[in-house]
Amino acid sequence: MSLPAVDTLSATLKNTFGYASFRPLQREIMEETLAGRDVLALLPTGGGKSLCYQLPAIVRAGLTVVISPLIALMKDQVDSLLQNGVKAAYLNSSLTDDESKDTWRQLFRGEIKVLYLSPERLLVEGMLDTLEQLKLEFVAVDEAHCISSWGHDFRPEYRALKAVRARFPHVPMLGLTASATERVRHDIVEMLELKNPRTFVASFNRPNLSYRIVPRLSPIKQILEILEGYRDESGIIYCLSRARTESVAADLVKKGINAEAYHAGLPAEERNRRQERFVKDETQVMVATIAFGMGIDKPDVRFVIHHDLPKNIESYYQETGRAGRDGLPSECVMLYTSSDAAKLRVFIDQLTDPLEREISSRQLSRLLQFAEGSECRRVSLLNYFGEVYKDESGEPALVCGACDNCLTPRQEVDATEVAQKLISCVLRIKKHSGFSVGLNHIVDVLLGAQVEKIKKWGHDTLSTYGAGKGKTKAEWLYFARELVTAGLLSINHDHFNVVDVTSEGLTALKDKRTIRLRAPLGTSGLSVDKRKEQRRHLGAVDFDEEIFTKLRSWRAGVAREKGIPAYMVFSDATLQAVASKKPRRYSDLRGVSGIGEKKLELYGEAIIELLEST
Ligand code: ADP
Ligand code: ZN
């Protein structure tokens, strides 16, 4: 097919979706697929993957098929497209016979531009023949990493896609994913049989997200403090266990927060109901295990709190990534305690597969390094994924200005005495018993704890027993780990994580060297000024709060009436733009991001009326 004029893409972006500009790589990806080539696109969550196939689908004459793994998401996407006046439909097991028939009729009349299919559907007899009759022109494979057994979300049904390729060798294919290691990327290309695909890899930086890690002291109180900044706005709190989700949710409800728990132990129907309530803003805060998130596209999640330590840095990135897909400033806070790390360590030590143990252990170390570290969070996250952070001007940078470590850099403190106590405690225990012990035991000795093993091994007779009562256990563990990082102590991960003093540590103790370590994570929240500074870095715009609130409640009414989530009517970003520009005339609304022709027609007058009355 012939390539549409470049302006067709921009015009459709504006008219149909109401957006003024493309997100990074969107245009390149669209042009490449429209030129008939296979493409693999790696964009972060919120990068705007859907548009990469939806917009070309509108421009194309024939049918675009989108393969998607989650039934809930298909419905969501189709509803969103219909709101923008794009003819879309889906076929999956959730439809009744009548609904399916109706969709088929529309398909055969050539009324549908975008058809969402589950991979299983492709294998239904006659499906491929039918697609041929329907003039299939383009296939987009969403969540393409599902095809790889190396990915974190392997779905064997995805292998059915091979049949599509075999049947339609000349129909261009687009594979999309937000997560792909080299290995998975290779698998996608191979399994989809992409032909000389061009691969587009966007930056994985999420410029509108802020990262903050604070010590977990009294979690409910801390969560309530964070929530104060978000009256009616959505957020997710991730917990490690099902029981914890229940108890945190219950505690929050007691404090008047509209919260609910979500975990895999709930019956599927109940899970769906809760998810739906969250998506429709009937529940403000979802307290969930990691079972929650994959199936939601809710773009206006304003905060993600980790009550417990995530599994590793990848998981942390994925989970925090569910905040702020709409591009508005959003916040990620982790409540951190080294005892979580200790628990994970015990769990890892019990893994029977040596390779798995090794990998998990390394991942945990990296995670702790990240969590306790004083480097810019953004720089260090991206660095983990092999990317150099670049600021708005495109220059490599070492600070983002919006994370806790950038906003409130941590001081170094004189830790000479602390270090001496720790090092000599390790030495005395070894001298006394002839073997080394783990961090917990060392700290227990310093604290003078009444622990069975201490008595059994006679460690309560050591001069260091009880010598560290001035500090909490968490503080001792923190400094001990810092000494490991500094190379004065070492942990033997292959042997029960026992701790030894390195030769450098010995010298430091002998020479009474001054030792400076970074102070532990600050306990205070961000000051008002710091918060303002942060929002500026995250690209916040000024808007009229009162109008925004009015628009939101108007939107809630419309959404309820139509039975769709509020964000499908308009995103927060769009409402903020309206509350910032305060257009007076109907036609001025055309200039607002997120208002396409269809939505203008549907809601334009109501908005102008609402603005006039304020
Ligand atoms: P992903 O699937 O990559 O996580 P989505 O396709 O869900 O991202 O897009 C995230 C949000 O960004 C959606 O609300 C979408 O409408 C919006 N969006 C996508 N492209 C643009 C753009 N060019 N300008 C403004 N908003 C966009
Ligand atoms: Zn930073």
Short mmCIF file of N, CA, C and O and ligand atoms in Angstrom, two decimals, residues 13 17-24 26 30 43-55 77 80 84 142-143 176-178 206 297-300 321 324-327 567 571 573 593-594, ligand 1:
data_model
loop_
_atom_site.label_atom_id
_atom_site.label_comp_id
_atom_site.label_asym_id
_atom_site.label_seq_id
_atom_site.Cartn_x
_atom_site.Cartn_y
_atom_site.Cartn_z
N LEU A 13 -3.88 12.21 14.43
CA LEU A 13 -3.54 12.31 15.85
C LEU A 13 -4.36 13.43 16.49
O LEU A 13 -4.93 13.28 17.57
N PHE A 17 -7.65 11.77 18.20
CA PHE A 17 -7.26 11.61 19.60
C PHE A 17 -7.11 12.96 20.31
O PHE A 17 -6.97 13.02 21.53
N GLY A 18 -7.05 14.00 19.54
CA GLY A 18 -6.93 15.33 20.14
C GLY A 18 -5.53 15.65 20.64
O GLY A 18 -5.36 16.60 21.41
N TYR A 19 -4.53 14.88 20.23
CA TYR A 19 -3.17 15.15 20.70
C TYR A 19 -2.39 15.99 19.70
O TYR A 19 -2.51 15.81 18.49
N ALA A 20 -1.57 16.86 20.25
CA ALA A 20 -0.84 17.79 19.39
C ALA A 20 0.48 17.21 18.88
O ALA A 20 0.94 17.57 17.80
N SER A 21 1.09 16.34 19.67
CA SER A 21 2.39 15.81 19.22
C SER A 21 2.53 14.35 19.60
O SER A 21 1.83 13.85 20.48
N PHE A 22 3.47 13.71 18.92
CA PHE A 22 3.71 12.30 19.20
C PHE A 22 4.63 12.14 20.39
O PHE A 22 5.47 12.99 20.66
N ARG A 23 4.49 11.04 21.08
CA ARG A 23 5.46 10.70 22.11
C ARG A 23 6.68 10.11 21.38
O ARG A 23 6.59 9.70 20.23
N PRO A 24 7.81 10.05 22.08
CA PRO A 24 9.03 9.58 21.40
C PRO A 24 8.85 8.23 20.69
O PRO A 24 8.29 7.30 21.26
N GLN A 26 6.85 7.17 18.52
CA GLN A 26 5.53 6.77 18.00
C GLN A 26 5.45 6.97 16.48
O GLN A 26 5.06 6.07 15.74
N MET A 30 5.05 4.12 13.50
CA MET A 30 3.88 4.12 12.60
C MET A 30 4.31 4.17 11.14
O MET A 30 3.80 3.42 10.30
N LEU A 43 8.71 0.10 24.26
CA LEU A 43 8.38 1.39 24.88
C LEU A 43 8.01 1.14 26.33
O LEU A 43 7.35 0.15 26.62
N PRO A 44 8.39 2.04 27.20
CA PRO A 44 8.02 1.82 28.60
C PRO A 44 6.52 1.94 28.79
O PRO A 44 5.82 2.44 27.90
N THR A 45 6.04 1.48 29.93
CA THR A 45 4.64 1.69 30.28
C THR A 45 4.35 3.18 30.21
O THR A 45 5.17 3.98 30.64
N GLY A 46 3.21 3.51 29.63
CA GLY A 46 2.89 4.92 29.50
C GLY A 46 3.55 5.57 28.29
O GLY A 46 3.37 6.75 28.03
N GLY A 47 4.30 4.78 27.55
CA GLY A 47 5.00 5.31 26.38
C GLY A 47 4.07 5.55 25.20
O GLY A 47 4.43 6.19 24.23
N GLY A 48 2.85 4.99 25.32
CA GLY A 48 1.87 5.19 24.25
C GLY A 48 1.94 4.12 23.19
O GLY A 48 1.87 4.41 21.99
N LYS A 49 2.02 2.88 23.61
CA LYS A 49 2.12 1.78 22.64
C LYS A 49 0.85 1.63 21.83
O LYS A 49 0.91 1.39 20.62
N SER A 50 -0.29 1.75 22.48
CA SER A 50 -1.55 1.48 21.77
C SER A 50 -1.69 2.34 20.52
O SER A 50 -2.12 1.88 19.47
N LEU A 51 -1.33 3.60 20.68
CA LEU A 51 -1.48 4.52 19.56
C LEU A 51 -0.67 4.06 18.34
O LEU A 51 -1.05 4.36 17.20
N CYS A 52 0.43 3.34 18.59
CA CYS A 52 1.31 2.91 17.50
C CYS A 52 0.60 2.01 16.49
O CYS A 52 1.01 1.90 15.35
N TYR A 53 -0.46 1.33 16.93
CA TYR A 53 -1.23 0.54 15.94
C TYR A 53 -2.63 1.10 15.71
O TYR A 53 -3.20 0.93 14.66
N GLN A 54 -3.15 1.82 16.73
CA GLN A 54 -4.50 2.35 16.55
C GLN A 54 -4.56 3.43 15.47
O GLN A 54 -5.45 3.45 14.64
N LEU A 55 -3.58 4.29 15.50
CA LEU A 55 -3.61 5.39 14.55
C LEU A 55 -3.40 4.90 13.11
O LEU A 55 -4.20 5.24 12.21
N GLN A 77 -9.79 -1.09 25.85
CA GLN A 77 -9.25 -0.42 24.67
C GLN A 77 -10.35 -0.14 23.64
O GLN A 77 -10.37 0.93 23.03
N SER A 80 -12.44 2.71 24.82
CA SER A 80 -11.72 3.97 24.62
C SER A 80 -11.78 4.42 23.17
O SER A 80 -12.01 5.59 22.87
N ASN A 84 -13.62 7.74 21.09
CA ASN A 84 -12.99 8.66 20.15
C ASN A 84 -13.56 8.53 18.74
O ASN A 84 -13.00 9.06 17.78
N ASP A 142 0.33 -7.16 21.00
CA ASP A 142 0.57 -6.43 22.24
C ASP A 142 1.19 -7.38 23.26
O ASP A 142 0.96 -8.58 23.19
N GLU A 143 1.92 -6.83 24.20
CA GLU A 143 2.58 -7.65 25.23
C GLU A 143 3.32 -8.81 24.57
O GLU A 143 3.20 -9.97 24.98
N LEU A 176 4.90 -5.39 20.24
CA LEU A 176 5.07 -4.31 21.23
C LEU A 176 5.27 -4.89 22.62
O LEU A 176 4.58 -5.83 23.01
N THR A 177 6.17 -4.31 23.36
CA THR A 177 6.33 -4.72 24.75
C THR A 177 6.99 -3.62 25.56
O THR A 177 7.68 -2.76 25.00
N ALA A 178 6.76 -3.69 26.87
CA ALA A 178 7.40 -2.72 27.75
C ALA A 178 8.57 -3.37 28.46
O ALA A 178 9.29 -2.73 29.21
N ARG A 206 10.96 7.46 33.11
CA ARG A 206 9.58 7.95 33.25
C ARG A 206 9.66 9.33 33.87
O ARG A 206 9.64 9.46 35.10
N ASP A 297 -5.18 -0.72 32.82
CA ASP A 297 -4.58 0.32 31.99
C ASP A 297 -4.90 1.69 32.56
O ASP A 297 -4.74 2.68 31.89
N LYS A 298 -5.39 1.72 33.79
CA LYS A 298 -5.84 2.98 34.37
C LYS A 298 -4.70 4.00 34.31
O LYS A 298 -3.66 3.81 34.91
N PRO A 299 -4.93 5.08 33.55
CA PRO A 299 -3.80 6.00 33.31
C PRO A 299 -3.57 7.01 34.43
O PRO A 299 -2.54 7.65 34.47
N ASP A 300 -4.56 7.15 35.34
CA ASP A 300 -4.44 8.22 36.33
C ASP A 300 -4.13 7.71 37.73
O ASP A 300 -4.62 8.24 38.72
N GLY A 321 5.89 1.58 37.73
CA GLY A 321 5.55 2.03 36.39
C GLY A 321 4.06 2.17 36.16
O GLY A 321 3.63 2.79 35.19
N GLY A 324 1.02 7.10 36.81
CA GLY A 324 1.23 8.18 35.84
C GLY A 324 1.39 7.85 34.38
O GLY A 324 2.17 8.47 33.69
N ARG A 325 0.61 6.90 33.88
CA ARG A 325 0.69 6.64 32.44
C ARG A 325 0.25 7.84 31.61
O ARG A 325 0.60 7.97 30.46
N ASP A 326 -0.61 8.67 32.18
CA ASP A 326 -1.12 9.82 31.43
C ASP A 326 -0.11 10.95 31.36
O ASP A 326 -0.38 11.99 30.80
N GLY A 327 1.07 10.75 31.95
CA GLY A 327 2.11 11.75 31.84
C GLY A 327 2.08 12.82 32.92
O GLY A 327 2.96 13.67 32.98
N TYR A 567 -11.71 8.01 33.19
CA TYR A 567 -10.60 8.41 32.31
C TYR A 567 -10.92 8.22 30.84
O TYR A 567 -10.23 8.77 29.97
N SER A 571 -9.03 12.35 30.20
CA SER A 571 -7.98 12.07 31.17
C SER A 571 -7.81 13.28 32.09
O SER A 571 -8.24 14.39 31.76
N ALA A 573 -5.14 14.71 32.53
CA ALA A 573 -4.26 15.63 31.81
C ALA A 573 -5.11 16.61 30.98
O ALA A 573 -4.84 17.81 30.94
N SER A 593 -5.26 19.35 24.47
CA SER A 593 -4.77 17.99 24.28
C SER A 593 -5.76 16.97 24.84
O SER A 593 -6.19 17.08 25.98
N GLY A 594 -6.14 16.01 24.01
CA GLY A 594 -7.04 14.95 24.45
C GLY A 594 -8.48 15.18 24.01
O GLY A 594 -9.35 14.36 24.28
P1 ADP B 1 1.38 1.94 27.14
O1 ADP B 1 0.48 0.85 26.60
O2 ADP B 1 2.64 2.10 26.38
O3 ADP B 1 1.58 1.82 28.61
P2 ADP B 1 -0.84 3.60 26.47
O4 ADP B 1 -0.97 3.24 25.05
O5 ADP B 1 -1.80 3.00 27.44
O6 ADP B 1 0.64 3.32 26.96
O7 ADP B 1 -0.85 5.19 26.60
C1 ADP B 1 -0.76 5.80 27.86
C2 ADP B 1 -1.56 7.08 27.88
O8 ADP B 1 -0.91 8.07 27.08
C3 ADP B 1 -2.95 6.92 27.30
O9 ADP B 1 -3.84 7.61 28.15
C4 ADP B 1 -2.84 7.55 25.94
O10 ADP B 1 -4.07 8.08 25.50
C5 ADP B 1 -1.81 8.64 26.16
N1 ADP B 1 -1.05 8.99 24.93
C6 ADP B 1 -0.54 8.15 24.03
N2 ADP B 1 0.09 8.83 23.04
C7 ADP B 1 -0.03 10.14 23.34
C8 ADP B 1 0.41 11.37 22.72
N3 ADP B 1 1.10 11.35 21.58
N4 ADP B 1 0.11 12.52 23.33
C9 ADP B 1 -0.60 12.55 24.49
N5 ADP B 1 -1.03 11.45 25.12
C10 ADP B 1 -0.75 10.25 24.56
#
